[in-house]
Amino acid sequence: MRDIQRARTIGSMKQASMHVASLTLDETNPRHANKTASLEESIAALLDKGPEKLLKLARDICQHGVNPSELTIVLVDGEDNVVLEGNRRVAALKLLHNPALAPTDKLRKQFTAIAKSGEFPRRLTCVVAESRVQAEHWIRLKHTGENGGVGVVKWSAGEASRFSGRSTPTEKARLFIDAVNEWFPDDPDLLSNTQTVRDARITNLGRMIADPAVRNRLGISFDGDVVLRSYPTIKLQPILARLFHDLAGPISVDQIKNKRQREDYLEKVEGELPKLADRLEEPEKYSKSVGAEGSEGTSEADDGSDAPPKPGRRKRADFEKRLFQGVTLRHVSLRTSDVVEEAKRIKIDEMPNVAAVMVRAVVDIVVTEVADQLGWRRNQDTLKGRIGAVLQQVDPDKKDPHLSNAWRFSQEVDGALILRSLHSFVHSWNNNPMSSEVRKLSTAYGIVLIKADELLEKKKR
C-alpha cells in the first residue's frame, strides 16, 4: 500500500495515517453527474455544486481542524489511494495546500487567503477499505438518512437547542425558578409563589424572561444551563418577590403578551427594580451542577454586607470574553468575513482599547459593504445613517426584541450619545473605554451584523 503509516486493524478494515498529497479524489463520486477525468475536474465538479460551501469548509478546517468524528475512507487501487468517503474535505485540504488547483483566479485567491489565516494538516487518519463493496454499507448509512435507526439519527429541534445551550423560554423559566429558590431559601412567600408559577404559569414566566428588556432591567442572563445575575440578592429580592407574586396571581398572559405590555409592567414596578449603581463588578452564577453551598453559586457579600466573597468567584462566561463572540458572517465578502473573524480573537477585558476601536470599525465595514452590494444610496453619509438603513430593512416595525438595543443605541433619543462614544473610541485620545461599555455595544451590534449578512443571502437567492 502506498504511503500508509501506523496501520492498525479496526473491525474489518485498517486505520492508517496518509499524506494528503497521496490521496486521489473519486472520479465516480455520486456527487458528480458524469465521471471526471482528473483531479482538477473532480475539484471543479465539487465547486460547481456551490463554491461558497467548499470555501467555508476550508475556513472551518483552518480554524478547528478536520472533524475527528468522521474518518476518510480510502480504497488502495494500484498506485492510487482513492477517496471513497470524504471527497469534500480532501478537496478542501488539497486546495489549501495548492490553491492553483482551483479553476478560476478568484477562487485561487480566496483559497490562498484562507490558507494564510490558520493551520491545516498534511496527513489524515483514514480507514482503508479492501474494496468498494466493503465500504458501501458505511457510505450508504452516512448519506441516506436514519435507515430505521441504523444510520445517523438527526436531533430534534429541542435536542439541538439543549446541546447548543439555546434552551426554550419554558426551560429557561424552570432554570430561573431553581436559581431564585437557591437565592432566597428563607422567603416562604416567594417560594410558594415560585411553586405556583412552576405548576401553572411557567409559560408566562418564560414569556417575560425571553424579553431582553426584562432581563436587562432584572440584571439576569443565561449562558447555557447557567443563570447569571448582575445584582446582589438583597437588591433583587423586592422585584423578584413582586414579579412572582404577580405571575402567580393577578397577571394573565393577555397583560404581558407583547413587548409594549411588558414595558408597561416594568414602568409600573420601577420603584422595586434594582438600581444601576448597585450592579456587581462581575455577574454571579447559578447552575444546577453547583451545590447549595458552592462558592460559584453565591457569595457571602450577596447580602449587602462588607464580608469578603468566598474563594472561587466565577470568571466571566465565555460569551462575554471576546468581541462579537458567536457572530459568523457567511455572505459578505471574504475580506470582510476575515476582518470579523480576526476581531473575534480580541479579548475585551485584556484589550479594551483595541476592542473599542474594532467595534466601531467592524460595524462600519459591514454595513458599508451591505449598502454597496445592495445598491443603497440614501442615508449613507453617516454611520448613524448606514446603521439605520440596515435596521429599517431588517426590522422596519421595531418589533424584533434582539434589535431593541441597536435601535436605542444608534437611532433613538439616547442614540446620539452612544454614537459619539463609538466615534470617540477612534478619534478621541482622552476617552478610556470601559470593558462593560464595549461588551454592551458588541452584543447589541453583533445582531445587526448577522441580520445585515442575511440581507445579502436574500439577494443571492
Tab-separated table of C-alpha atoms in Angstrom:
chain	number	residue	atom	x	y	z
A	1	MET	CA	0.000	0.000	0.000
A	2	ARG	CA	1.281	3.423	-0.929
A	3	ASP	CA	2.086	5.969	1.810
A	4	ILE	CA	0.306	4.129	4.620
A	5	GLN	CA	1.847	4.523	8.066
A	6	ARG	CA	0.967	3.265	11.533
A	7	ALA	CA	-1.776	0.984	10.156
A	8	ARG	CA	-3.897	-0.971	12.610
A	9	THR	CA	-6.962	-3.147	12.179
A	10	ILE	CA	-10.323	-1.563	13.030
A	11	GLY	CA	-13.124	-4.097	12.616
A	12	SER	CA	-12.876	-5.444	9.061
A	13	MET	CA	-10.772	-2.520	7.798
A	14	LYS	CA	-7.480	-0.874	8.682
A	15	GLN	CA	-6.930	2.616	10.037
A	16	ALA	CA	-3.830	4.452	8.833
A	17	SER	CA	-2.191	7.853	8.531
A	18	MET	CA	-1.903	9.044	4.919
A	19	HIS	CA	-0.419	12.139	3.314
A	20	VAL	CA	-2.998	14.449	1.752
A	21	ALA	CA	-0.898	14.689	-1.419
A	22	SER	CA	-1.124	10.924	-1.859
A	23	LEU	CA	-4.944	10.893	-1.904
A	24	THR	CA	-6.899	10.835	-5.156
A	25	LEU	CA	-10.472	12.079	-5.411
A	26	ASP	CA	-13.074	9.570	-6.590
A	27	GLU	CA	-13.772	10.145	-10.282
A	28	THR	CA	-17.048	8.195	-9.915
A	29	ASN	CA	-18.213	10.191	-6.903
A	30	PRO	CA	-22.061	10.055	-6.733
A	31	ARG	CA	-21.991	13.833	-6.291
A	32	HIS	CA	-20.929	14.146	-9.959
A	33	ALA	CA	-23.447	13.716	-12.767
A	34	ASN	CA	-20.654	12.387	-15.011
A	35	LYS	CA	-17.361	10.653	-14.396
A	36	THR	CA	-14.431	13.054	-14.099
A	37	ALA	CA	-11.081	12.505	-15.802
A	38	SER	CA	-8.607	14.208	-13.459
A	39	LEU	CA	-8.067	15.721	-10.025
A	40	GLU	CA	-8.711	19.195	-11.430
A	41	GLU	CA	-12.008	18.079	-12.985
A	42	SER	CA	-13.097	16.431	-9.730
A	43	ILE	CA	-12.370	19.605	-7.771
A	44	ALA	CA	-14.151	21.744	-10.384
A	45	ALA	CA	-17.195	19.443	-10.207
A	46	LEU	CA	-17.361	19.822	-6.407
A	47	LEU	CA	-17.020	23.597	-6.710
A	48	ASP	CA	-19.828	23.666	-9.283
A	49	LYS	CA	-22.167	22.477	-6.514
A	50	GLY	CA	-21.526	25.777	-4.705
A	51	PRO	CA	-18.043	27.239	-4.226
A	52	GLU	CA	-19.055	29.046	-1.027
A	53	LYS	CA	-19.612	25.688	0.706
A	54	LEU	CA	-16.109	24.440	-0.028
A	55	LEU	CA	-14.669	27.840	0.947
A	56	LYS	CA	-16.476	27.639	4.290
A	57	LEU	CA	-15.281	24.088	4.837
A	58	ALA	CA	-11.696	25.168	4.157
A	59	ARG	CA	-12.049	28.086	6.564
A	60	ASP	CA	-13.503	25.815	9.253
A	61	ILE	CA	-10.621	23.365	8.825
A	62	CYS	CA	-8.145	26.223	9.291
A	63	GLN	CA	-9.930	27.329	12.453
A	64	HIS	CA	-10.856	23.992	14.042
A	65	GLY	CA	-9.065	21.219	12.177
A	66	VAL	CA	-10.571	18.236	10.357
A	67	ASN	CA	-13.629	16.699	12.031
A	68	PRO	CA	-12.203	13.835	14.152
A	69	SER	CA	-15.593	12.109	14.388
A	70	GLU	CA	-15.667	11.367	10.633
A	71	LEU	CA	-12.785	9.410	9.138
A	72	THR	CA	-11.967	9.414	5.429
A	73	ILE	CA	-12.493	6.045	3.733
A	74	VAL	CA	-9.838	5.170	1.148
A	75	LEU	CA	-9.524	2.354	-1.412
A	76	VAL	CA	-5.996	1.400	-2.478
A	77	ASP	CA	-6.252	0.846	-6.234
A	78	GLY	CA	-2.834	0.118	-7.693
A	79	GLU	CA	-0.768	3.256	-7.171
A	80	ASP	CA	-3.791	5.355	-6.230
A	81	ASN	CA	-5.353	5.933	-2.825
A	82	VAL	CA	-8.913	6.691	-3.957
A	83	VAL	CA	-11.133	8.607	-1.530
A	84	LEU	CA	-14.487	6.821	-1.342
A	85	GLU	CA	-15.878	8.886	1.553
A	86	GLY	CA	-14.663	12.397	2.451
A	87	ASN	CA	-14.056	13.836	-1.033
A	88	ARG	CA	-15.158	17.355	0.001
A	89	ARG	CA	-12.816	17.589	2.999
A	90	VAL	CA	-9.903	16.135	0.988
A	91	ALA	CA	-10.631	18.577	-1.854
A	92	ALA	CA	-10.650	21.461	0.627
A	93	LEU	CA	-7.300	20.319	2.037
A	94	LYS	CA	-5.786	19.971	-1.421
A	95	LEU	CA	-6.927	23.485	-2.314
A	96	LEU	CA	-5.432	24.830	0.905
A	97	HIS	CA	-2.112	23.151	0.126
A	98	ASN	CA	-2.248	24.077	-3.552
A	99	PRO	CA	-4.721	26.862	-4.445
A	100	ALA	CA	-3.615	26.596	-8.094
A	101	LEU	CA	-5.914	23.550	-8.348
A	102	ALA	CA	-8.924	25.910	-8.243
A	103	PRO	CA	-10.500	26.526	-11.688
A	104	THR	CA	-10.683	30.342	-11.516
A	105	ASP	CA	-8.354	33.126	-10.490
A	106	LYS	CA	-10.905	34.435	-7.966
A	107	LEU	CA	-11.149	31.053	-6.218
A	108	ARG	CA	-7.363	30.662	-6.231
A	109	LYS	CA	-7.040	33.995	-4.431
A	110	GLN	CA	-9.759	33.068	-1.942
A	111	PHE	CA	-8.204	29.718	-1.013
A	112	THR	CA	-4.791	31.372	-0.766
A	113	ALA	CA	-6.165	33.917	1.696
A	114	ILE	CA	-7.867	31.217	3.767
A	115	ALA	CA	-4.668	29.140	3.845
A	116	LYS	CA	-2.803	32.095	5.355
A	117	SER	CA	-5.419	32.541	8.088
A	118	GLY	CA	-4.765	29.336	10.026
A	119	GLU	CA	-3.238	25.870	10.086
A	120	PHE	CA	-4.282	22.641	8.366
A	121	PRO	CA	-2.887	19.094	8.419
A	122	ARG	CA	-0.650	17.454	5.851
A	123	ARG	CA	-1.695	13.972	6.898
A	124	LEU	CA	-5.129	12.454	7.510
A	125	THR	CA	-6.208	9.483	9.574
A	126	CYS	CA	-8.040	7.254	7.071
A	127	VAL	CA	-9.856	3.937	7.048
A	128	VAL	CA	-8.516	1.692	4.297
A	129	ALA	CA	-11.128	-0.482	2.546
A	130	GLU	CA	-10.231	-3.579	0.561
A	131	SER	CA	-12.996	-2.949	-1.963
A	132	ARG	CA	-15.841	-0.580	-2.806
A	133	VAL	CA	-18.294	-3.245	-1.704
A	134	GLN	CA	-16.714	-3.364	1.748
A	135	ALA	CA	-17.086	0.418	2.134
A	136	GLU	CA	-20.521	0.679	0.508
A	137	HIS	CA	-22.523	-0.151	3.647
A	138	TRP	CA	-20.930	2.630	5.706
A	139	ILE	CA	-21.135	5.222	2.941
A	140	ARG	CA	-24.814	4.478	2.383
A	141	LEU	CA	-25.564	4.885	6.101
A	142	LYS	CA	-23.722	8.202	6.135
A	143	HIS	CA	-25.658	9.752	3.262
A	144	THR	CA	-29.111	8.159	3.124
A	145	GLY	CA	-30.773	9.175	6.365
A	146	GLU	CA	-31.766	7.336	9.521
A	147	ASN	CA	-32.413	3.957	7.872
A	148	GLY	CA	-34.642	2.855	10.719
A	149	GLY	CA	-32.111	3.889	13.353
A	150	VAL	CA	-29.043	2.227	11.817
A	151	GLY	CA	-27.901	5.452	10.153
A	152	VAL	CA	-27.417	8.933	11.547
A	153	VAL	CA	-30.496	9.915	13.585
A	154	LYS	CA	-30.869	13.691	13.426
A	155	TRP	CA	-31.571	15.663	16.558
A	156	SER	CA	-34.980	17.162	17.079
A	157	ALA	CA	-35.200	20.939	17.460
A	158	GLY	CA	-35.363	20.525	21.240
A	159	GLU	CA	-32.333	18.230	21.336
A	160	ALA	CA	-30.315	20.601	19.187
A	161	SER	CA	-31.414	23.503	21.374
A	162	ARG	CA	-30.308	21.753	24.558
A	163	PHE	CA	-26.925	20.872	23.053
A	164	SER	CA	-26.213	24.401	21.874
A	165	GLY	CA	-27.352	25.976	25.119
A	166	ARG	CA	-30.184	27.906	23.485
A	167	SER	CA	-32.950	26.354	25.546
A	168	THR	CA	-36.624	27.206	25.105
A	169	PRO	CA	-38.194	30.013	27.156
A	170	THR	CA	-40.005	27.426	29.271
A	171	GLU	CA	-36.781	25.550	30.034
A	172	LYS	CA	-35.103	28.831	30.940
A	173	ALA	CA	-38.066	29.706	33.170
A	174	ARG	CA	-37.664	26.440	35.113
A	175	LEU	CA	-33.935	27.055	35.469
A	176	PHE	CA	-34.623	30.605	36.647
A	177	ILE	CA	-37.049	29.352	39.300
A	178	ASP	CA	-34.386	26.936	40.548
A	179	ALA	CA	-31.977	29.852	40.834
A	180	VAL	CA	-34.491	32.063	42.682
A	181	ASN	CA	-35.215	29.237	45.138
A	182	GLU	CA	-31.489	28.878	45.713
A	183	TRP	CA	-31.028	32.608	46.269
A	184	PHE	CA	-33.971	33.047	48.677
A	185	PRO	CA	-34.377	29.810	50.702
A	186	ASP	CA	-35.748	31.710	53.729
A	187	ASP	CA	-38.546	33.613	51.972
A	188	PRO	CA	-41.642	31.347	52.299
A	189	ASP	CA	-43.958	33.658	50.344
A	190	LEU	CA	-41.575	33.868	47.413
A	191	LEU	CA	-41.000	30.087	47.460
A	192	SER	CA	-44.739	29.488	47.471
A	193	ASN	CA	-45.229	31.791	44.504
A	194	THR	CA	-42.367	30.238	42.513
A	195	GLN	CA	-44.022	26.847	43.014
A	196	THR	CA	-47.346	28.177	41.784
A	197	VAL	CA	-45.695	29.685	38.731
A	198	ARG	CA	-43.815	26.450	38.042
A	199	ASP	CA	-47.036	24.411	38.254
A	200	ALA	CA	-49.474	26.688	36.433
A	201	ARG	CA	-47.845	29.822	34.927
A	202	ILE	CA	-44.472	28.625	33.649
A	203	THR	CA	-45.087	29.822	30.087
A	204	ASN	CA	-45.936	33.309	31.353
A	205	LEU	CA	-42.607	33.495	33.171
A	206	GLY	CA	-40.897	32.181	30.037
A	207	ARG	CA	-42.508	34.957	28.024
A	208	MET	CA	-41.219	37.565	30.463
A	209	ILE	CA	-37.602	36.425	30.685
A	210	ALA	CA	-37.401	35.793	26.933
A	211	ASP	CA	-37.675	39.580	26.533
A	212	PRO	CA	-34.170	41.168	26.517
A	213	ALA	CA	-35.547	44.381	28.030
A	214	VAL	CA	-36.944	42.473	31.020
A	215	ARG	CA	-33.710	40.517	31.509
A	216	ASN	CA	-31.698	43.714	31.293
A	217	ARG	CA	-33.728	45.507	33.968
A	218	LEU	CA	-33.689	42.457	36.236
A	219	GLY	CA	-29.971	42.078	35.661
A	220	ILE	CA	-30.175	38.428	34.658
A	221	SER	CA	-28.901	36.487	31.653
A	222	PHE	CA	-28.361	32.892	30.616
A	223	ASP	CA	-25.276	31.024	29.477
A	224	GLY	CA	-26.432	27.512	28.615
A	225	ASP	CA	-27.617	25.952	31.883
A	226	VAL	CA	-26.196	28.802	33.977
A	227	VAL	CA	-28.190	31.784	35.276
A	228	LEU	CA	-26.154	34.964	35.695
A	229	ARG	CA	-27.279	37.784	37.977
A	230	SER	CA	-25.703	41.218	37.989
A	231	TYR	CA	-27.048	42.436	41.373
A	232	PRO	CA	-26.671	41.235	44.982
A	233	THR	CA	-29.610	39.100	46.085
A	234	ILE	CA	-30.725	41.708	48.617
A	235	LYS	CA	-31.182	44.196	45.767
A	236	LEU	CA	-33.111	41.692	43.653
A	237	GLN	CA	-35.473	40.491	46.364
A	238	PRO	CA	-38.094	43.289	46.046
A	239	ILE	CA	-38.575	42.941	42.287
A	240	LEU	CA	-38.470	39.134	42.249
A	241	ALA	CA	-40.977	38.958	45.114
A	242	ARG	CA	-43.253	41.313	43.173
A	243	LEU	CA	-42.764	39.522	39.848
A	244	PHE	CA	-43.600	36.064	41.174
A	245	HIS	CA	-46.500	37.423	43.256
A	246	ASP	CA	-47.970	38.993	40.135
A	247	LEU	CA	-47.376	35.986	37.896
A	248	ALA	CA	-48.847	33.625	40.479
A	249	GLY	CA	-51.916	35.828	40.941
A	250	PRO	CA	-53.320	38.850	39.150
A	251	ILE	CA	-51.300	38.957	35.898
A	252	SER	CA	-52.653	36.962	32.957
A	253	VAL	CA	-50.947	36.192	29.676
A	254	ASP	CA	-53.052	38.866	27.940
A	255	GLN	CA	-51.329	41.523	30.068
A	256	ILE	CA	-47.758	40.572	29.082
A	257	LYS	CA	-48.300	39.163	25.598
A	258	ASN	CA	-46.460	41.821	23.624
A	259	LYS	CA	-43.377	43.950	24.152
A	260	ARG	CA	-45.303	47.147	24.866
A	261	GLN	CA	-47.266	45.435	27.637
A	262	ARG	CA	-44.068	44.142	29.211
A	263	GLU	CA	-42.582	47.634	29.036
A	264	ASP	CA	-45.695	48.962	30.782
A	265	TYR	CA	-45.249	46.374	33.516
A	266	LEU	CA	-41.624	47.410	34.048
A	267	GLU	CA	-42.717	51.032	34.362
A	268	LYS	CA	-45.328	50.047	36.949
A	269	VAL	CA	-42.744	48.265	39.131
A	270	GLU	CA	-39.972	50.819	38.554
A	271	GLY	CA	-39.614	51.524	42.286
A	272	GLU	CA	-38.806	47.881	43.017
A	273	LEU	CA	-36.259	47.376	40.264
A	274	PRO	CA	-32.562	47.344	41.253
A	275	LYS	CA	-30.525	50.480	40.633
A	276	LEU	CA	-27.691	50.524	38.124
A	277	ALA	CA	-25.333	51.808	40.817
A	278	ASP	CA	-25.762	48.504	42.671
A	279	ARG	CA	-24.551	46.307	39.812
A	280	LEU	CA	-21.820	43.827	40.678
A	281	GLU	CA	-18.444	44.219	39.021
A	282	GLU	CA	-18.865	40.698	37.670
A	283	PRO	CA	-22.108	38.712	37.486
A	284	GLU	CA	-22.607	35.779	39.858
A	285	LYS	CA	-23.899	32.488	38.525
A	286	TYR	CA	-26.265	29.738	39.489
A	287	SER	CA	-26.047	26.289	37.944
A	288	LYS	CA	-27.756	23.043	38.852
A	289	SER	CA	-24.333	21.439	38.863
A	290	VAL	CA	-23.229	23.674	41.778
A	291	GLY	CA	-24.405	22.646	45.259
A	292	ALA	CA	-26.274	24.910	47.625
A	293	GLU	CA	-23.051	25.701	49.452
A	294	GLY	CA	-20.992	26.035	46.257
A	295	SER	CA	-18.855	29.123	46.166
A	296	GLU	CA	-19.621	29.649	42.494
A	297	GLY	CA	-23.366	29.973	43.043
A	298	THR	CA	-23.454	32.732	45.635
A	299	SER	CA	-21.029	34.790	47.676
A	300	GLU	CA	-21.093	35.979	51.257
A	301	ALA	CA	-21.182	39.542	50.033
A	302	ASP	CA	-24.540	38.964	48.346
A	303	ASP	CA	-26.464	40.133	51.414
A	304	GLY	CA	-25.049	43.611	51.021
A	305	SER	CA	-22.564	43.274	53.909
A	306	ASP	CA	-18.856	44.025	53.739
A	307	ALA	CA	-17.903	40.394	54.171
A	308	PRO	CA	-15.334	39.231	51.609
A	309	PRO	CA	-16.576	36.930	48.853
A	310	LYS	CA	-15.898	33.248	49.091
A	311	PRO	CA	-12.994	31.961	47.018
A	312	GLY	CA	-13.785	30.716	43.563
A	313	ARG	CA	-15.606	33.812	42.327
A	314	ARG	CA	-16.719	32.994	38.839
A	315	LYS	CA	-14.831	34.041	35.773
A	316	ARG	CA	-16.727	35.794	33.031
A	317	ALA	CA	-18.774	33.457	30.910
A	318	ASP	CA	-17.272	32.562	27.546
A	319	PHE	CA	-19.810	34.615	25.612
A	320	GLU	CA	-18.611	37.732	27.417
A	321	LYS	CA	-14.901	37.359	26.774
A	322	ARG	CA	-14.374	38.127	23.112
A	323	LEU	CA	-15.570	40.754	20.693
A	324	PHE	CA	-18.592	39.745	18.597
A	325	GLN	CA	-18.392	36.243	20.014
A	326	GLY	CA	-20.841	33.926	18.280
A	327	VAL	CA	-21.145	36.142	15.187
A	328	THR	CA	-20.417	34.366	11.893
A	329	LEU	CA	-20.951	36.113	8.561
A	330	ARG	CA	-21.422	33.842	5.548
A	331	HIS	CA	-22.474	36.133	2.712
A	332	VAL	CA	-20.245	39.204	2.959
A	333	SER	CA	-17.005	39.295	1.009
A	334	LEU	CA	-14.158	37.072	2.124
A	335	ARG	CA	-12.110	40.040	3.340
A	336	THR	CA	-14.955	41.412	5.454
A	337	SER	CA	-15.585	37.953	6.882
A	338	ASP	CA	-11.889	37.660	7.714
A	339	VAL	CA	-11.931	41.060	9.457
A	340	VAL	CA	-14.816	39.887	11.651
A	341	GLU	CA	-13.115	36.565	12.416
A	342	GLU	CA	-9.892	38.338	13.379
A	343	ALA	CA	-11.791	40.825	15.546
A	344	LYS	CA	-13.422	37.896	17.362
A	345	ARG	CA	-9.999	36.912	18.699
A	346	ILE	CA	-9.805	40.111	20.751
A	347	LYS	CA	-10.388	39.564	24.469
A	348	ILE	CA	-12.370	42.555	25.670
A	349	ASP	CA	-11.042	42.647	29.226
A	350	GLU	CA	-7.413	42.270	28.132
A	351	MET	CA	-7.544	44.816	25.297
A	352	PRO	CA	-10.472	47.194	25.869
A	353	ASN	CA	-8.955	49.996	23.778
A	354	VAL	CA	-8.359	47.805	20.727
A	355	ALA	CA	-11.766	46.168	21.227
A	356	ALA	CA	-13.447	49.597	21.343
A	357	VAL	CA	-11.783	50.721	18.117
A	358	MET	CA	-12.686	47.456	16.398
A	359	VAL	CA	-16.358	47.675	17.410
A	360	ARG	CA	-16.565	50.949	15.506
A	361	ALA	CA	-14.505	49.674	12.565
A	362	VAL	CA	-16.235	46.312	12.116
A	363	VAL	CA	-19.755	47.749	12.294
A	364	ASP	CA	-18.844	50.408	9.728
A	365	ILE	CA	-17.140	47.937	7.377
A	366	VAL	CA	-20.065	45.511	7.383
A	367	VAL	CA	-22.932	47.994	6.986
A	368	THR	CA	-20.997	49.882	4.296
A	369	GLU	CA	-20.374	46.704	2.290
A	370	VAL	CA	-24.001	45.627	2.572
A	371	ALA	CA	-25.182	49.022	1.349
A	372	ASP	CA	-22.715	48.887	-1.538
A	373	GLN	CA	-23.660	45.339	-2.608
A	374	LEU	CA	-27.380	46.096	-2.419
A	375	GLY	CA	-27.023	49.412	-4.235
A	376	TRP	CA	-28.298	51.665	-1.456
A	377	ARG	CA	-27.676	55.383	-1.915
A	378	ARG	CA	-29.916	57.027	0.690
A	379	ASN	CA	-28.758	57.570	4.304
A	380	GLN	CA	-25.163	56.605	3.541
A	381	ASP	CA	-23.429	59.828	4.596
A	382	THR	CA	-23.039	58.983	8.289
A	383	LEU	CA	-22.514	55.894	10.405
A	384	LYS	CA	-25.896	56.531	12.025
A	385	GLY	CA	-27.492	56.604	8.587
A	386	ARG	CA	-25.772	53.411	7.454
A	387	ILE	CA	-26.757	51.503	10.606
A	388	GLY	CA	-30.264	52.931	10.374
A	389	ALA	CA	-30.610	51.803	6.757
A	390	VAL	CA	-29.856	48.215	7.785
A	391	LEU	CA	-32.215	48.366	10.761
A	392	GLN	CA	-35.032	49.743	8.598
A	393	GLN	CA	-34.595	46.850	6.188
A	394	VAL	CA	-34.466	44.041	8.751
A	395	ASP	CA	-36.843	45.417	11.409
A	396	PRO	CA	-38.994	48.217	9.950
A	397	ASP	CA	-41.639	47.952	12.688
A	398	LYS	CA	-39.093	47.755	15.542
A	399	LYS	CA	-40.633	44.528	16.786
A	400	ASP	CA	-37.535	42.321	16.915
A	401	PRO	CA	-36.519	42.201	20.612
A	402	HIS	CA	-32.977	41.211	19.691
A	403	LEU	CA	-32.517	44.535	17.895
A	404	SER	CA	-34.026	46.764	20.563
A	405	ASN	CA	-30.653	47.866	21.947
A	406	ALA	CA	-29.262	48.518	18.477
A	407	TRP	CA	-32.215	50.799	17.743
A	408	ARG	CA	-31.812	52.519	21.102
A	409	PHE	CA	-28.023	52.898	20.836
A	410	SER	CA	-27.967	54.315	17.327
A	411	GLN	CA	-31.330	55.787	16.334
A	412	GLU	CA	-33.446	56.815	19.283
A	413	VAL	CA	-33.184	59.622	21.843
A	414	ASP	CA	-30.066	58.449	23.613
A	415	GLY	CA	-28.547	57.095	20.415
A	416	ALA	CA	-26.537	60.228	19.707
A	417	LEU	CA	-24.604	59.751	22.934
A	418	ILE	CA	-23.794	56.147	22.101
A	419	LEU	CA	-22.681	57.055	18.581
A	420	ARG	CA	-20.445	59.800	19.957
A	421	SER	CA	-18.848	57.123	22.114
A	422	LEU	CA	-18.234	54.964	19.048
A	423	HIS	CA	-16.605	57.884	17.237
A	424	SER	CA	-14.545	58.900	20.270
A	425	PHE	CA	-13.152	55.374	20.566
A	426	VAL	CA	-11.285	56.113	17.337
A	427	HIS	CA	-10.794	59.877	17.335
A	428	SER	CA	-10.500	60.971	20.969
A	429	TRP	CA	-7.356	60.094	22.918
A	430	ASN	CA	-8.913	61.274	26.174
A	431	ASN	CA	-11.592	58.587	26.087
A	432	ASN	CA	-10.808	55.441	28.068
A	433	PRO	CA	-13.488	52.876	27.178
A	434	MET	CA	-14.684	50.507	29.884
A	435	SER	CA	-14.899	46.794	29.158
A	436	SER	CA	-18.555	46.746	30.166
A	437	GLU	CA	-19.332	49.532	27.682
A	438	VAL	CA	-17.570	47.739	24.848
A	439	ARG	CA	-19.288	44.476	25.750
A	440	LYS	CA	-22.755	46.062	25.543
A	441	LEU	CA	-22.009	47.577	22.153
A	442	SER	CA	-20.540	44.316	20.853
A	443	THR	CA	-23.622	42.389	21.946
A	444	ALA	CA	-26.078	44.927	20.530
A	445	TYR	CA	-24.389	45.389	17.169
A	446	GLY	CA	-23.414	41.738	16.760
A	447	ILE	CA	-27.068	41.024	15.988
A	448	VAL	CA	-27.051	43.847	13.428
A	449	LEU	CA	-24.080	42.256	11.658
A	450	ILE	CA	-25.875	38.901	11.440
A	451	LYS	CA	-29.062	40.500	10.124
A	452	ALA	CA	-27.097	42.550	7.586
A	453	ASP	CA	-25.414	39.376	6.349
A	454	GLU	CA	-28.842	37.759	5.952
A	455	LEU	CA	-29.879	40.614	3.637
A	456	LEU	CA	-27.100	39.558	1.275
A	457	GLU	CA	-28.284	35.945	1.458
A	458	LYS	CA	-31.757	37.034	0.323
A	459	LYS	CA	-30.233	38.902	-2.587
A	460	LYS	CA	-28.297	35.806	-3.695
A	461	ARG	CA	-31.433	33.666	-3.554
